[in-house]
Each structure stands twice: as structure tokens, then as C-alpha cells.
mmCIF file of C-alpha atoms in Angstrom:
data_model
loop_
_atom_site.group_PDB
_atom_site.id
_atom_site.type_symbol
_atom_site.label_atom_id
_atom_site.label_comp_id
_atom_site.label_asym_id
_atom_site.label_seq_id
_atom_site.Cartn_x
_atom_site.Cartn_y
_atom_site.Cartn_z
ATOM 1 C CA UNK W 294 3.040 -31.346 7.693
ATOM 2 C CA UNK W 295 1.867 -27.760 7.120
ATOM 3 C CA UNK W 296 4.914 -26.376 8.923
ATOM 4 C CA UNK W 297 7.229 -28.534 6.818
ATOM 5 C CA UNK W 298 5.510 -27.447 3.604
ATOM 6 C CA UNK W 299 5.910 -23.802 4.642
ATOM 7 C CA UNK W 300 9.620 -24.463 5.310
ATOM 8 C CA UNK W 301 9.898 -25.942 1.819
ATOM 9 C CA UNK W 302 8.064 -23.054 0.107
ATOM 10 C CA UNK W 303 10.274 -20.526 1.878
ATOM 11 C CA UNK W 304 13.462 -22.384 0.947
ATOM 12 C CA UNK W 305 12.388 -22.530 -2.710
ATOM 13 C CA UNK W 306 11.830 -18.769 -2.639
ATOM 14 C CA UNK W 307 14.939 -17.737 -0.703
ATOM 15 C CA UNK W 308 17.277 -20.331 -2.301
ATOM 16 C CA UNK W 309 19.365 -20.286 0.879
ATOM 17 C CA UNK W 310 18.943 -22.406 4.011
ATOM 18 C CA UNK W 311 20.045 -19.680 6.417
ATOM 19 C CA UNK W 312 17.773 -16.981 4.987
ATOM 20 C CA UNK W 313 14.839 -19.394 4.800
ATOM 21 C CA UNK W 314 15.296 -20.363 8.449
ATOM 22 C CA UNK W 315 15.414 -16.692 9.452
ATOM 23 C CA UNK W 316 12.202 -15.924 7.536
ATOM 24 C CA UNK W 317 10.466 -18.913 9.169
ATOM 25 C CA UNK W 318 11.684 -17.904 12.626
ATOM 26 C CA UNK W 319 13.515 -21.188 13.289
ATOM 27 C CA UNK W 320 17.117 -22.336 13.416
ATOM 28 C CA UNK W 321 18.764 -23.650 10.273
ATOM 29 C CA UNK W 322 19.067 -27.207 11.696
ATOM 30 C CA UNK W 323 15.324 -27.163 12.482
ATOM 31 C CA UNK W 324 14.460 -26.114 8.930
ATOM 32 C CA UNK W 325 16.845 -28.662 7.377
ATOM 33 C CA UNK W 326 15.465 -31.432 9.596
ATOM 34 C CA UNK W 327 11.889 -30.494 8.706
ATOM 35 C CA UNK W 328 12.606 -30.710 4.976
ATOM 36 C CA UNK W 329 14.415 -34.031 5.391
ATOM 37 C CA UNK W 330 11.416 -35.377 7.302
ATOM 38 C CA UNK W 331 9.155 -34.151 4.469
ATOM 39 C CA UNK W 332 11.354 -35.985 1.963
ATOM 40 C CA UNK W 333 11.109 -39.110 4.089
ATOM 41 C CA UNK W 334 7.326 -38.892 4.295
ATOM 42 C CA UNK W 335 6.973 -38.398 0.539
ATOM 43 C CA UNK W 336 9.690 -40.897 -0.392
ATOM 44 C CA UNK W 337 11.486 -38.540 -2.803
ATOM 45 C CA UNK W 338 14.388 -36.117 -2.692
ATOM 46 C CA UNK W 339 13.139 -32.539 -2.980
ATOM 47 C CA UNK W 340 16.298 -30.444 -2.710
ATOM 48 C CA UNK W 341 19.675 -30.695 -4.440
ATOM 49 C CA UNK W 342 22.216 -30.321 -1.657
ATOM 50 C CA UNK W 343 25.907 -29.628 -1.598
ATOM 51 C CA UNK W 344 27.791 -27.193 0.555
ATOM 52 C CA UNK W 345 24.814 -24.905 -0.112
ATOM 53 C CA UNK W 346 21.366 -24.898 -1.738
ATOM 54 C CA UNK W 347 21.657 -25.987 -5.377
ATOM 55 C CA UNK W 348 18.022 -25.989 -6.477
ATOM 56 C CA UNK W 349 15.020 -28.294 -6.471
ATOM 57 C CA UNK W 350 14.827 -31.753 -7.977
ATOM 58 C CA UNK W 351 12.133 -32.399 -10.643
ATOM 59 C CA UNK W 352 10.086 -34.033 -7.880
ATOM 60 C CA UNK W 353 10.703 -30.968 -5.734
ATOM 61 C CA UNK W 354 9.256 -28.726 -8.434
ATOM 62 C CA UNK W 355 6.115 -30.892 -8.509
ATOM 63 C CA UNK W 356 5.786 -30.893 -4.733
ATOM 64 C CA UNK W 357 6.221 -27.093 -4.675
ATOM 65 C CA UNK W 358 3.024 -26.681 -6.724
ATOM 66 C CA UNK W 359 1.108 -28.894 -4.290
ATOM 67 C CA UNK W 360 2.713 -27.252 -1.271
ATOM 68 C CA UNK W 361 1.564 -23.791 -2.364
ATOM 69 C CA UNK W 362 -1.955 -25.094 -2.956
ATOM 70 C CA UNK W 363 -2.157 -26.909 0.394
ATOM 71 C CA UNK W 364 -0.694 -24.034 2.412
ATOM 72 C CA UNK W 365 -2.961 -21.573 0.592
ATOM 73 C CA UNK W 366 -6.029 -23.690 1.353
ATOM 74 C CA UNK W 367 -4.989 -23.963 4.990
ATOM 75 C CA UNK W 368 -4.643 -20.185 5.298
ATOM 76 C CA UNK W 369 -8.048 -19.740 3.675
ATOM 77 C CA UNK W 370 -9.626 -22.169 6.140
ATOM 78 C CA UNK W 371 -8.058 -20.389 9.115
ATOM 79 C CA UNK W 372 -9.225 -16.984 7.845
ATOM 80 C CA UNK W 373 -12.760 -18.236 7.282
ATOM 81 C CA UNK W 374 -12.942 -19.600 10.823
ATOM 82 C CA UNK W 375 -11.555 -16.354 12.255
ATOM 83 C CA UNK W 376 -14.063 -14.328 10.208
ATOM 84 C CA UNK W 377 -16.892 -16.582 11.406
ATOM 85 C CA UNK W 378 -15.913 -15.935 15.041
ATOM 86 C CA UNK W 379 -14.862 -12.294 14.986
ATOM 87 C CA UNK W 380 -15.903 -10.772 11.658
ATOM 88 C CA UNK W 381 -13.480 -9.727 8.933
ATOM 89 C CA UNK W 382 -10.076 -8.934 10.418
ATOM 90 C CA UNK W 383 -6.375 -9.406 9.742
ATOM 91 C CA UNK W 384 -3.827 -7.855 7.408
ATOM 92 C CA UNK W 385 -4.071 -7.516 3.638
ATOM 93 C CA UNK W 386 -0.740 -7.450 1.819
ATOM 94 C CA UNK W 387 -0.763 -5.545 -1.484
ATOM 95 C CA UNK W 388 2.093 -4.910 -3.924
ATOM 96 C CA UNK W 389 1.589 -2.215 -6.569
ATOM 97 C CA UNK W 390 3.558 -0.838 -9.477
ATOM 98 C CA UNK W 391 4.887 2.682 -8.719
ATOM 99 C CA UNK W 392 2.529 4.476 -11.114
ATOM 100 C CA UNK W 393 -0.487 2.926 -9.356
ATOM 101 C CA UNK W 394 0.549 3.738 -5.774
ATOM 102 C CA UNK W 395 -1.256 7.077 -5.781
ATOM 103 C CA UNK W 396 -4.642 5.412 -6.272
ATOM 104 C CA UNK W 397 -4.259 2.627 -3.679
ATOM 105 C CA UNK W 398 -5.878 4.838 -1.025
ATOM 106 C CA UNK W 399 -9.054 4.879 -3.105
ATOM 107 C CA UNK W 400 -9.210 1.113 -2.581
ATOM 108 C CA UNK W 401 -7.998 0.781 1.005
ATOM 109 C CA UNK W 402 -9.891 3.717 2.557
ATOM 110 C CA UNK W 403 -13.485 2.626 1.747
ATOM 111 C CA UNK W 404 -12.513 -0.985 2.450
ATOM 112 C CA UNK W 405 -11.366 -0.180 5.990
ATOM 113 C CA UNK W 406 -14.447 1.979 6.586
ATOM 114 C CA UNK W 407 -16.502 -1.180 6.047
ATOM 115 C CA UNK W 408 -14.079 -3.488 7.879
ATOM 116 C CA UNK W 409 -12.296 -1.545 10.674
ATOM 117 C CA UNK W 410 -10.607 -4.704 11.959
ATOM 118 C CA UNK W 411 -8.468 -4.954 8.818
ATOM 119 C CA UNK W 412 -4.998 -3.442 8.420
ATOM 120 C CA UNK W 413 -2.888 -3.092 5.276
ATOM 121 C CA UNK W 414 0.672 -3.512 4.090
ATOM 122 C CA UNK W 415 1.354 -1.777 0.757
ATOM 123 C CA UNK W 416 4.630 -2.316 -1.115
ATOM 124 C CA UNK W 417 6.034 -0.650 -4.225
ATOM 125 C CA UNK W 418 7.295 -3.317 -6.637
ATOM 126 C CA UNK W 419 7.932 -3.901 -10.335
ATOM 127 C CA UNK W 420 5.255 -5.748 -12.305
ATOM 128 C CA UNK W 421 7.465 -8.860 -12.428
ATOM 129 C CA UNK W 422 7.955 -8.759 -8.658
ATOM 130 C CA UNK W 423 4.192 -8.349 -8.108
ATOM 131 C CA UNK W 424 3.501 -11.613 -9.949
ATOM 132 C CA UNK W 425 6.360 -13.425 -8.191
ATOM 133 C CA UNK W 426 5.165 -12.334 -4.739
ATOM 134 C CA UNK W 427 1.625 -13.380 -5.621
ATOM 135 C CA UNK W 428 2.754 -16.815 -6.798
ATOM 136 C CA UNK W 429 4.709 -17.347 -3.576
ATOM 137 C CA UNK W 430 1.778 -16.280 -1.342
ATOM 138 C CA UNK W 431 3.883 -13.371 -0.045
ATOM 139 C CA UNK W 432 1.076 -10.940 -0.903
ATOM 140 C CA UNK W 433 -2.691 -11.282 -1.088
ATOM 141 C CA UNK W 434 -3.189 -9.126 -4.170
ATOM 142 C CA UNK W 435 -1.279 -6.977 -6.626
ATOM 143 C CA UNK W 436 -1.973 -3.911 -8.736
ATOM 144 C CA UNK W 437 -0.283 -4.012 -12.123
ATOM 145 C CA UNK W 438 -0.729 -3.725 -15.877
ATOM 146 C CA UNK W 439 -3.180 -6.234 -17.324
ATOM 147 C CA UNK W 440 -2.728 -5.913 -21.087
ATOM 148 C CA UNK W 441 0.937 -5.386 -21.904
ATOM 149 C CA UNK W 442 3.072 -8.319 -20.697
ATOM 150 C CA UNK W 443 1.994 -11.902 -19.811
ATOM 151 C CA UNK W 444 0.359 -12.282 -16.394
ATOM 152 C CA UNK W 445 0.269 -16.071 -16.115
ATOM 153 C CA UNK W 446 -2.528 -17.686 -14.099
ATOM 154 C CA UNK W 447 -4.269 -14.902 -12.171
ATOM 155 C CA UNK W 448 -7.734 -13.489 -11.874
ATOM 156 C CA UNK W 449 -8.002 -9.765 -12.502
ATOM 157 C CA UNK W 450 -10.308 -6.798 -12.040
ATOM 158 C CA UNK W 451 -9.606 -3.966 -14.524
ATOM 159 C CA UNK W 452 -9.569 -0.672 -12.623
ATOM 160 C CA UNK W 453 -8.652 2.099 -15.069
ATOM 161 C CA UNK W 454 -6.870 2.881 -18.337
ATOM 162 C CA UNK W 455 -3.514 4.609 -17.992
ATOM 163 C CA UNK W 456 -2.920 7.433 -20.503
ATOM 164 C CA UNK W 457 0.268 9.460 -20.785
ATOM 165 C CA UNK W 458 1.147 13.113 -20.396
ATOM 166 C CA UNK W 459 4.239 15.251 -20.649
ATOM 167 C CA UNK W 460 4.870 16.834 -17.246
ATOM 168 C CA UNK W 461 6.989 19.955 -17.643
ATOM 169 C CA UNK W 462 7.480 23.445 -16.209
ATOM 170 C CA UNK W 463 6.103 26.620 -17.777
ATOM 171 C CA UNK W 464 8.757 28.107 -20.042
ATOM 172 C CA UNK W 465 10.154 24.747 -21.157
ATOM 173 C CA UNK W 466 9.744 23.580 -24.776
ATOM 174 C CA UNK W 467 6.140 22.565 -25.575
ATOM 175 C CA UNK W 468 4.826 23.962 -22.258
ATOM 176 C CA UNK W 469 2.420 26.248 -24.151
ATOM 177 C CA UNK W 470 1.013 23.394 -26.238
ATOM 178 C CA UNK W 471 -2.349 21.631 -25.838
ATOM 179 C CA UNK W 472 -0.784 18.345 -26.949
ATOM 180 C CA UNK W 473 2.581 16.928 -27.966
ATOM 181 C CA UNK W 474 3.586 13.893 -30.023
ATOM 182 C CA UNK W 475 5.738 10.995 -28.867
ATOM 183 C CA UNK W 476 8.269 11.842 -31.602
ATOM 184 C CA UNK W 477 8.780 15.363 -30.209
ATOM 185 C CA UNK W 478 9.762 14.150 -26.739
ATOM 186 C CA UNK W 479 13.312 13.203 -27.749
ATOM 187 C CA UNK W 480 14.258 16.891 -27.645
ATOM 188 C CA UNK W 481 13.663 17.216 -23.896
ATOM 189 C CA UNK W 482 15.802 16.477 -20.808
ATOM 190 C CA UNK W 483 13.672 13.692 -19.336
ATOM 191 C CA UNK W 484 13.655 11.934 -15.987
ATOM 192 C CA UNK W 485 11.980 8.514 -16.185
ATOM 193 C CA UNK W 486 11.499 5.329 -14.208
ATOM 194 C CA UNK W 487 14.233 2.699 -14.489
ATOM 195 C CA UNK W 488 14.113 0.076 -17.302
ATOM 196 C CA UNK W 489 13.052 -2.710 -14.891
ATOM 197 C CA UNK W 490 9.711 -0.910 -14.520
ATOM 198 C CA UNK W 491 6.995 -1.888 -17.000
ATOM 199 C CA UNK W 492 5.902 1.758 -17.268
ATOM 200 C CA UNK W 493 9.355 2.566 -18.661
ATOM 201 C CA UNK W 494 9.170 -0.350 -21.104
ATOM 202 C CA UNK W 495 5.765 0.921 -22.270
ATOM 203 C CA UNK W 496 7.160 4.429 -22.787
ATOM 204 C CA UNK W 497 10.180 3.090 -24.693
ATOM 205 C CA UNK W 498 7.835 0.988 -26.844
ATOM 206 C CA UNK W 499 5.691 3.974 -27.874
ATOM 207 C CA UNK W 500 8.773 6.116 -28.529
ATOM 208 C CA UNK W 501 10.181 3.367 -30.762
ATOM 209 C CA UNK W 502 6.863 3.112 -32.613
ATOM 210 C CA UNK W 503 7.125 6.861 -33.251
ATOM 211 C CA UNK W 504 10.588 6.344 -34.734
ATOM 212 C CA UNK W 505 12.497 8.022 -31.934
ATOM 213 C CA UNK W 506 14.581 7.094 -28.902
ATOM 214 C CA UNK W 507 15.067 8.876 -25.603
ATOM 215 C CA UNK W 508 18.125 8.752 -23.395
ATOM 216 C CA UNK W 509 16.868 10.114 -20.080
ATOM 217 C CA UNK W 510 19.188 12.363 -18.125
ATOM 218 C CA UNK W 511 17.943 10.803 -14.878
ATOM 219 C CA UNK W 512 16.416 7.436 -14.001
ATOM 220 C CA UNK W 513 14.895 6.349 -10.691
ATOM 221 C CA UNK W 514 12.595 3.658 -9.339
ATOM 222 C CA UNK W 515 10.942 6.293 -7.118
ATOM 223 C CA UNK W 516 8.129 8.560 -8.276
ATOM 224 C CA UNK W 517 9.051 10.999 -5.480
ATOM 225 C CA UNK W 518 12.522 11.448 -7.019
ATOM 226 C CA UNK W 519 10.962 12.163 -10.415
ATOM 227 C CA UNK W 520 8.459 14.660 -8.943
ATOM 228 C CA UNK W 521 11.180 16.519 -7.052
ATOM 229 C CA UNK W 522 13.247 16.941 -10.224
ATOM 230 C CA UNK W 523 10.259 18.095 -12.272
ATOM 231 C CA UNK W 524 9.526 20.786 -9.665
ATOM 232 C CA UNK W 525 12.996 22.307 -10.187
ATOM 233 C CA UNK W 526 11.737 23.444 -13.601
ATOM 234 C CA UNK W 527 14.814 21.961 -15.296
ATOM 235 C CA UNK W 528 13.461 18.465 -15.999
ATOM 236 C CA UNK W 529 10.442 16.979 -17.742
ATOM 237 C CA UNK W 530 8.882 13.532 -17.476
ATOM 238 C CA UNK W 531 6.255 11.246 -19.018
ATOM 239 C CA UNK W 532 3.626 10.184 -16.498
ATOM 240 C CA UNK W 533 0.153 8.649 -16.471
ATOM 241 C CA UNK W 534 -2.895 10.909 -16.478
ATOM 242 C CA UNK W 535 -4.164 9.461 -13.168
ATOM 243 C CA UNK W 536 -0.968 10.586 -11.409
ATOM 244 C CA UNK W 537 -1.249 14.160 -12.627
ATOM 245 C CA UNK W 538 -4.901 14.177 -11.492
ATOM 246 C CA UNK W 539 -4.004 12.777 -8.070
ATOM 247 C CA UNK W 540 -1.175 15.227 -7.409
ATOM 248 C CA UNK W 541 -3.046 18.147 -8.958
ATOM 249 C CA UNK W 542 -0.251 19.694 -11.004
ATOM 250 C CA UNK W 543 -0.766 23.431 -11.423
ATOM 251 C CA UNK W 544 1.308 26.407 -12.479
ATOM 252 C CA UNK W 545 4.226 26.492 -12.935
ATOM 253 C CA UNK W 546 3.937 22.753 -13.807
ATOM 254 C CA UNK W 547 1.844 21.671 -16.782
ATOM 255 C CA UNK W 548 0.475 18.272 -17.801
ATOM 256 C CA UNK W 549 0.160 17.992 -21.591
ATOM 257 C CA UNK W 550 -1.488 14.999 -23.355
ATOM 258 C CA UNK W 551 0.790 12.926 -25.597
ATOM 259 C CA UNK W 552 -0.690 11.873 -28.950
ATOM 260 C CA UNK W 553 0.227 10.012 -32.139
ATOM 261 C CA UNK W 554 -0.698 7.592 -30.720
ATOM 262 C CA UNK W 555 -3.054 8.420 -27.855
ATOM 263 C CA UNK W 556 -1.843 5.298 -26.047
ATOM 264 C CA UNK W 557 -3.534 3.606 -23.104
ATOM 265 C CA UNK W 558 -2.882 0.514 -20.990
ATOM 266 C CA UNK W 559 -5.159 -1.124 -18.447
ATOM 267 C CA UNK W 560 -4.178 -1.310 -14.767
ATOM 268 C CA UNK W 561 -6.023 -3.614 -12.417
ATOM 269 C CA UNK W 562 -6.066 -5.753 -9.298
ATOM 270 C CA UNK W 563 -4.724 -9.309 -9.607
ATOM 271 C CA UNK W 564 -5.086 -12.274 -7.254
ATOM 272 C CA UNK W 565 -4.392 -16.001 -7.367
ATOM 273 C CA UNK W 566 -7.040 -18.029 -9.266
ATOM 274 C CA UNK W 567 -8.236 -20.077 -6.323
ATOM 275 C CA UNK W 568 -11.700 -20.937 -5.063
ATOM 276 C CA UNK W 569 -12.687 -20.165 -2.501
ATOM 277 C CA UNK W 570 -10.664 -17.021 -1.908
ATOM 278 C CA UNK W 571 -9.869 -16.021 1.634
ATOM 279 C CA UNK W 572 -12.579 -13.765 3.106
ATOM 280 C CA UNK W 573 -10.133 -10.834 2.980
ATOM 281 C CA UNK W 574 -9.268 -11.315 -0.694
ATOM 282 C CA UNK W 575 -12.900 -11.919 -1.623
ATOM 283 C CA UNK W 576 -13.913 -8.649 0.049
ATOM 284 C CA UNK W 577 -10.981 -6.830 -1.617
ATOM 285 C CA UNK W 578 -12.069 -8.074 -5.053
ATOM 286 C CA UNK W 579 -15.580 -6.759 -4.357
ATOM 287 C CA UNK W 580 -14.148 -3.370 -3.380
ATOM 288 C CA UNK W 581 -11.991 -3.319 -6.535
ATOM 289 C CA UNK W 582 -15.079 -3.891 -8.702
ATOM 290 C CA UNK W 583 -16.834 -0.980 -6.963
ATOM 291 C CA UNK W 584 -13.773 1.222 -7.549
ATOM 292 C CA UNK W 585 -13.678 0.198 -11.215
ATOM 293 C CA UNK W 586 -17.314 1.270 -11.593
ATOM 294 C CA UNK W 587 -16.409 4.622 -10.023
ATOM 295 C CA UNK W 588 -13.487 5.142 -12.429
ATOM 296 C CA UNK W 589 -15.720 4.330 -15.407
ATOM 297 C CA UNK W 590 -18.392 6.751 -14.208
ATOM 298 C CA UNK W 591 -15.867 9.597 -13.869
ATOM 299 C CA UNK W 592 -14.164 9.005 -17.232
#
């Protein structure tokens, strides 16, 4: 039954029989047969079929909720038994928004010092993708904004408040200033994250509130691309304070606070609202709370 439920969850996510079978490591006929057997056991049709996947039936949508809960509970049970036998071990899967990637090491490094049997997989994803992956049990935890766009049903640990700075080279407009306003930024050649990133939507929101609009001369979903363009001295960007602290910008690059308003948004760890959590997620939440205390003490 568990295998069939995992087939069904994967099919609902992939929306394609062939891709779902590949993800599950089985042939397509095996996956299709497993889902048909599940339908027979439950006495309802779960999947709308034609020449290809056409979606879930209303009953299928209901079963999907139960399937995620049952499979999640099963994974938790297995992890607890493994932890009871061998101590905390396994892999933690984390997805983080790009602006938070620089601080992930402050969470993973002390965690692994306490639990050397644990390994990590860290992905860069948009805030929407973080929540989707979490809902599908494709990750164990996410790091995203907590106070800007709806999160749905998650539990969260606030880590730090993200504030914004103009990152620009010495000699560029405003580079000799102690602060700059959002309204003044429209005069600069800016490189920013792409509009599918919540950080970009936050920036656009504060620019609009200041009565201005920016058309960036370069957009990317990679912070490395933005950093490399800033270092040419020909581009400027708007980045969170924690990033400039992590990368230690120095001459000839300056980080200048943006005011009017002095905006901030909370970034934190999110996980599914289930009890009990897996031993790995429970330990990660504890580590996140310790990290949050450290951030508060420093700021």
C-alpha cells in the first residue's frame, strides 16, 4: 500500500506517467498497475486518463491529502527506528531562496558537528517552489520569507530580518553617501533577481511605494551573476544586509543602506505542521532556534 501511495503522490506531482515511473525507479506499466490496484482497493477512480495524464478526480484530490499524511508518517516511523538503533543519521533536504543561501552554512555546520552521521542536500529555489516542494515531501525544510506572501499550513522559526542596501562601486552615483532613498535608485543601471523571485517582488513593491519604477539592465536568478556584474564597477544592485555582511564587500565596492522606508522582511525556516516530526527535522528546528538566538544577539 505504501509503495502504491508513493506512486500516486509522484504521479500527482509530475503529471506524467513516464516521468513519475522514472522518479520512482520502476517501469511505466508497473506504476500504472500499482495505481489501478490502489483504485481497486479504495473503490474509486483517482486519475483522469486518456492518451495521457489529464489530472486527478475529486476523489483523487482527497486521497492525495491522505496519501501525503500516511507516507509522511511512515517515513517518520522509519527514521525514528533508525535513530533508535544507530543515532541520528540520514540526509536532510533543504530548499532556500537565493538571498538566504549565504547563511545556510551557519545552520548546517553546527548541526553536523553535533550529528556527524547526517548529510545535506541544499537547493536554490523560489519561495513558491520552496512551499511546493515542502508540500510534496520533496524536501524536509525550507528557508524563505515569512511575512510577505501567504505561506499556507507550515510551522516556522524566524531567523533574521532582511534589510536592503545599494551595492555599488566607488565612483558611481551615490557611492559617497551614507544612505540613499528608494526613489533615488531609478537613476542607476541595476542588475536584479528575476521577477519570479520574491526578493525582486519585494524590491518592486518598495520602489512603487516610493513613487518610482526601475527597469533593470540585467536580470538573473543567480546571485553569482549579480555579484560578478557588480564587481565590474559598471552595475549596481539592491541586496539584503546579511549578504553584504557575509561576502564582506570592501573597496572599491560599497554597501549603502536604503531608507524612506527602512524596510525589513523576516526570513525563517519552514517545515510541515506534523507531529511528531522526523528526528532529523526536529533536530533541525532546534538548531534553527539556536541560530535565531545568535542572530538576535548580534543585531
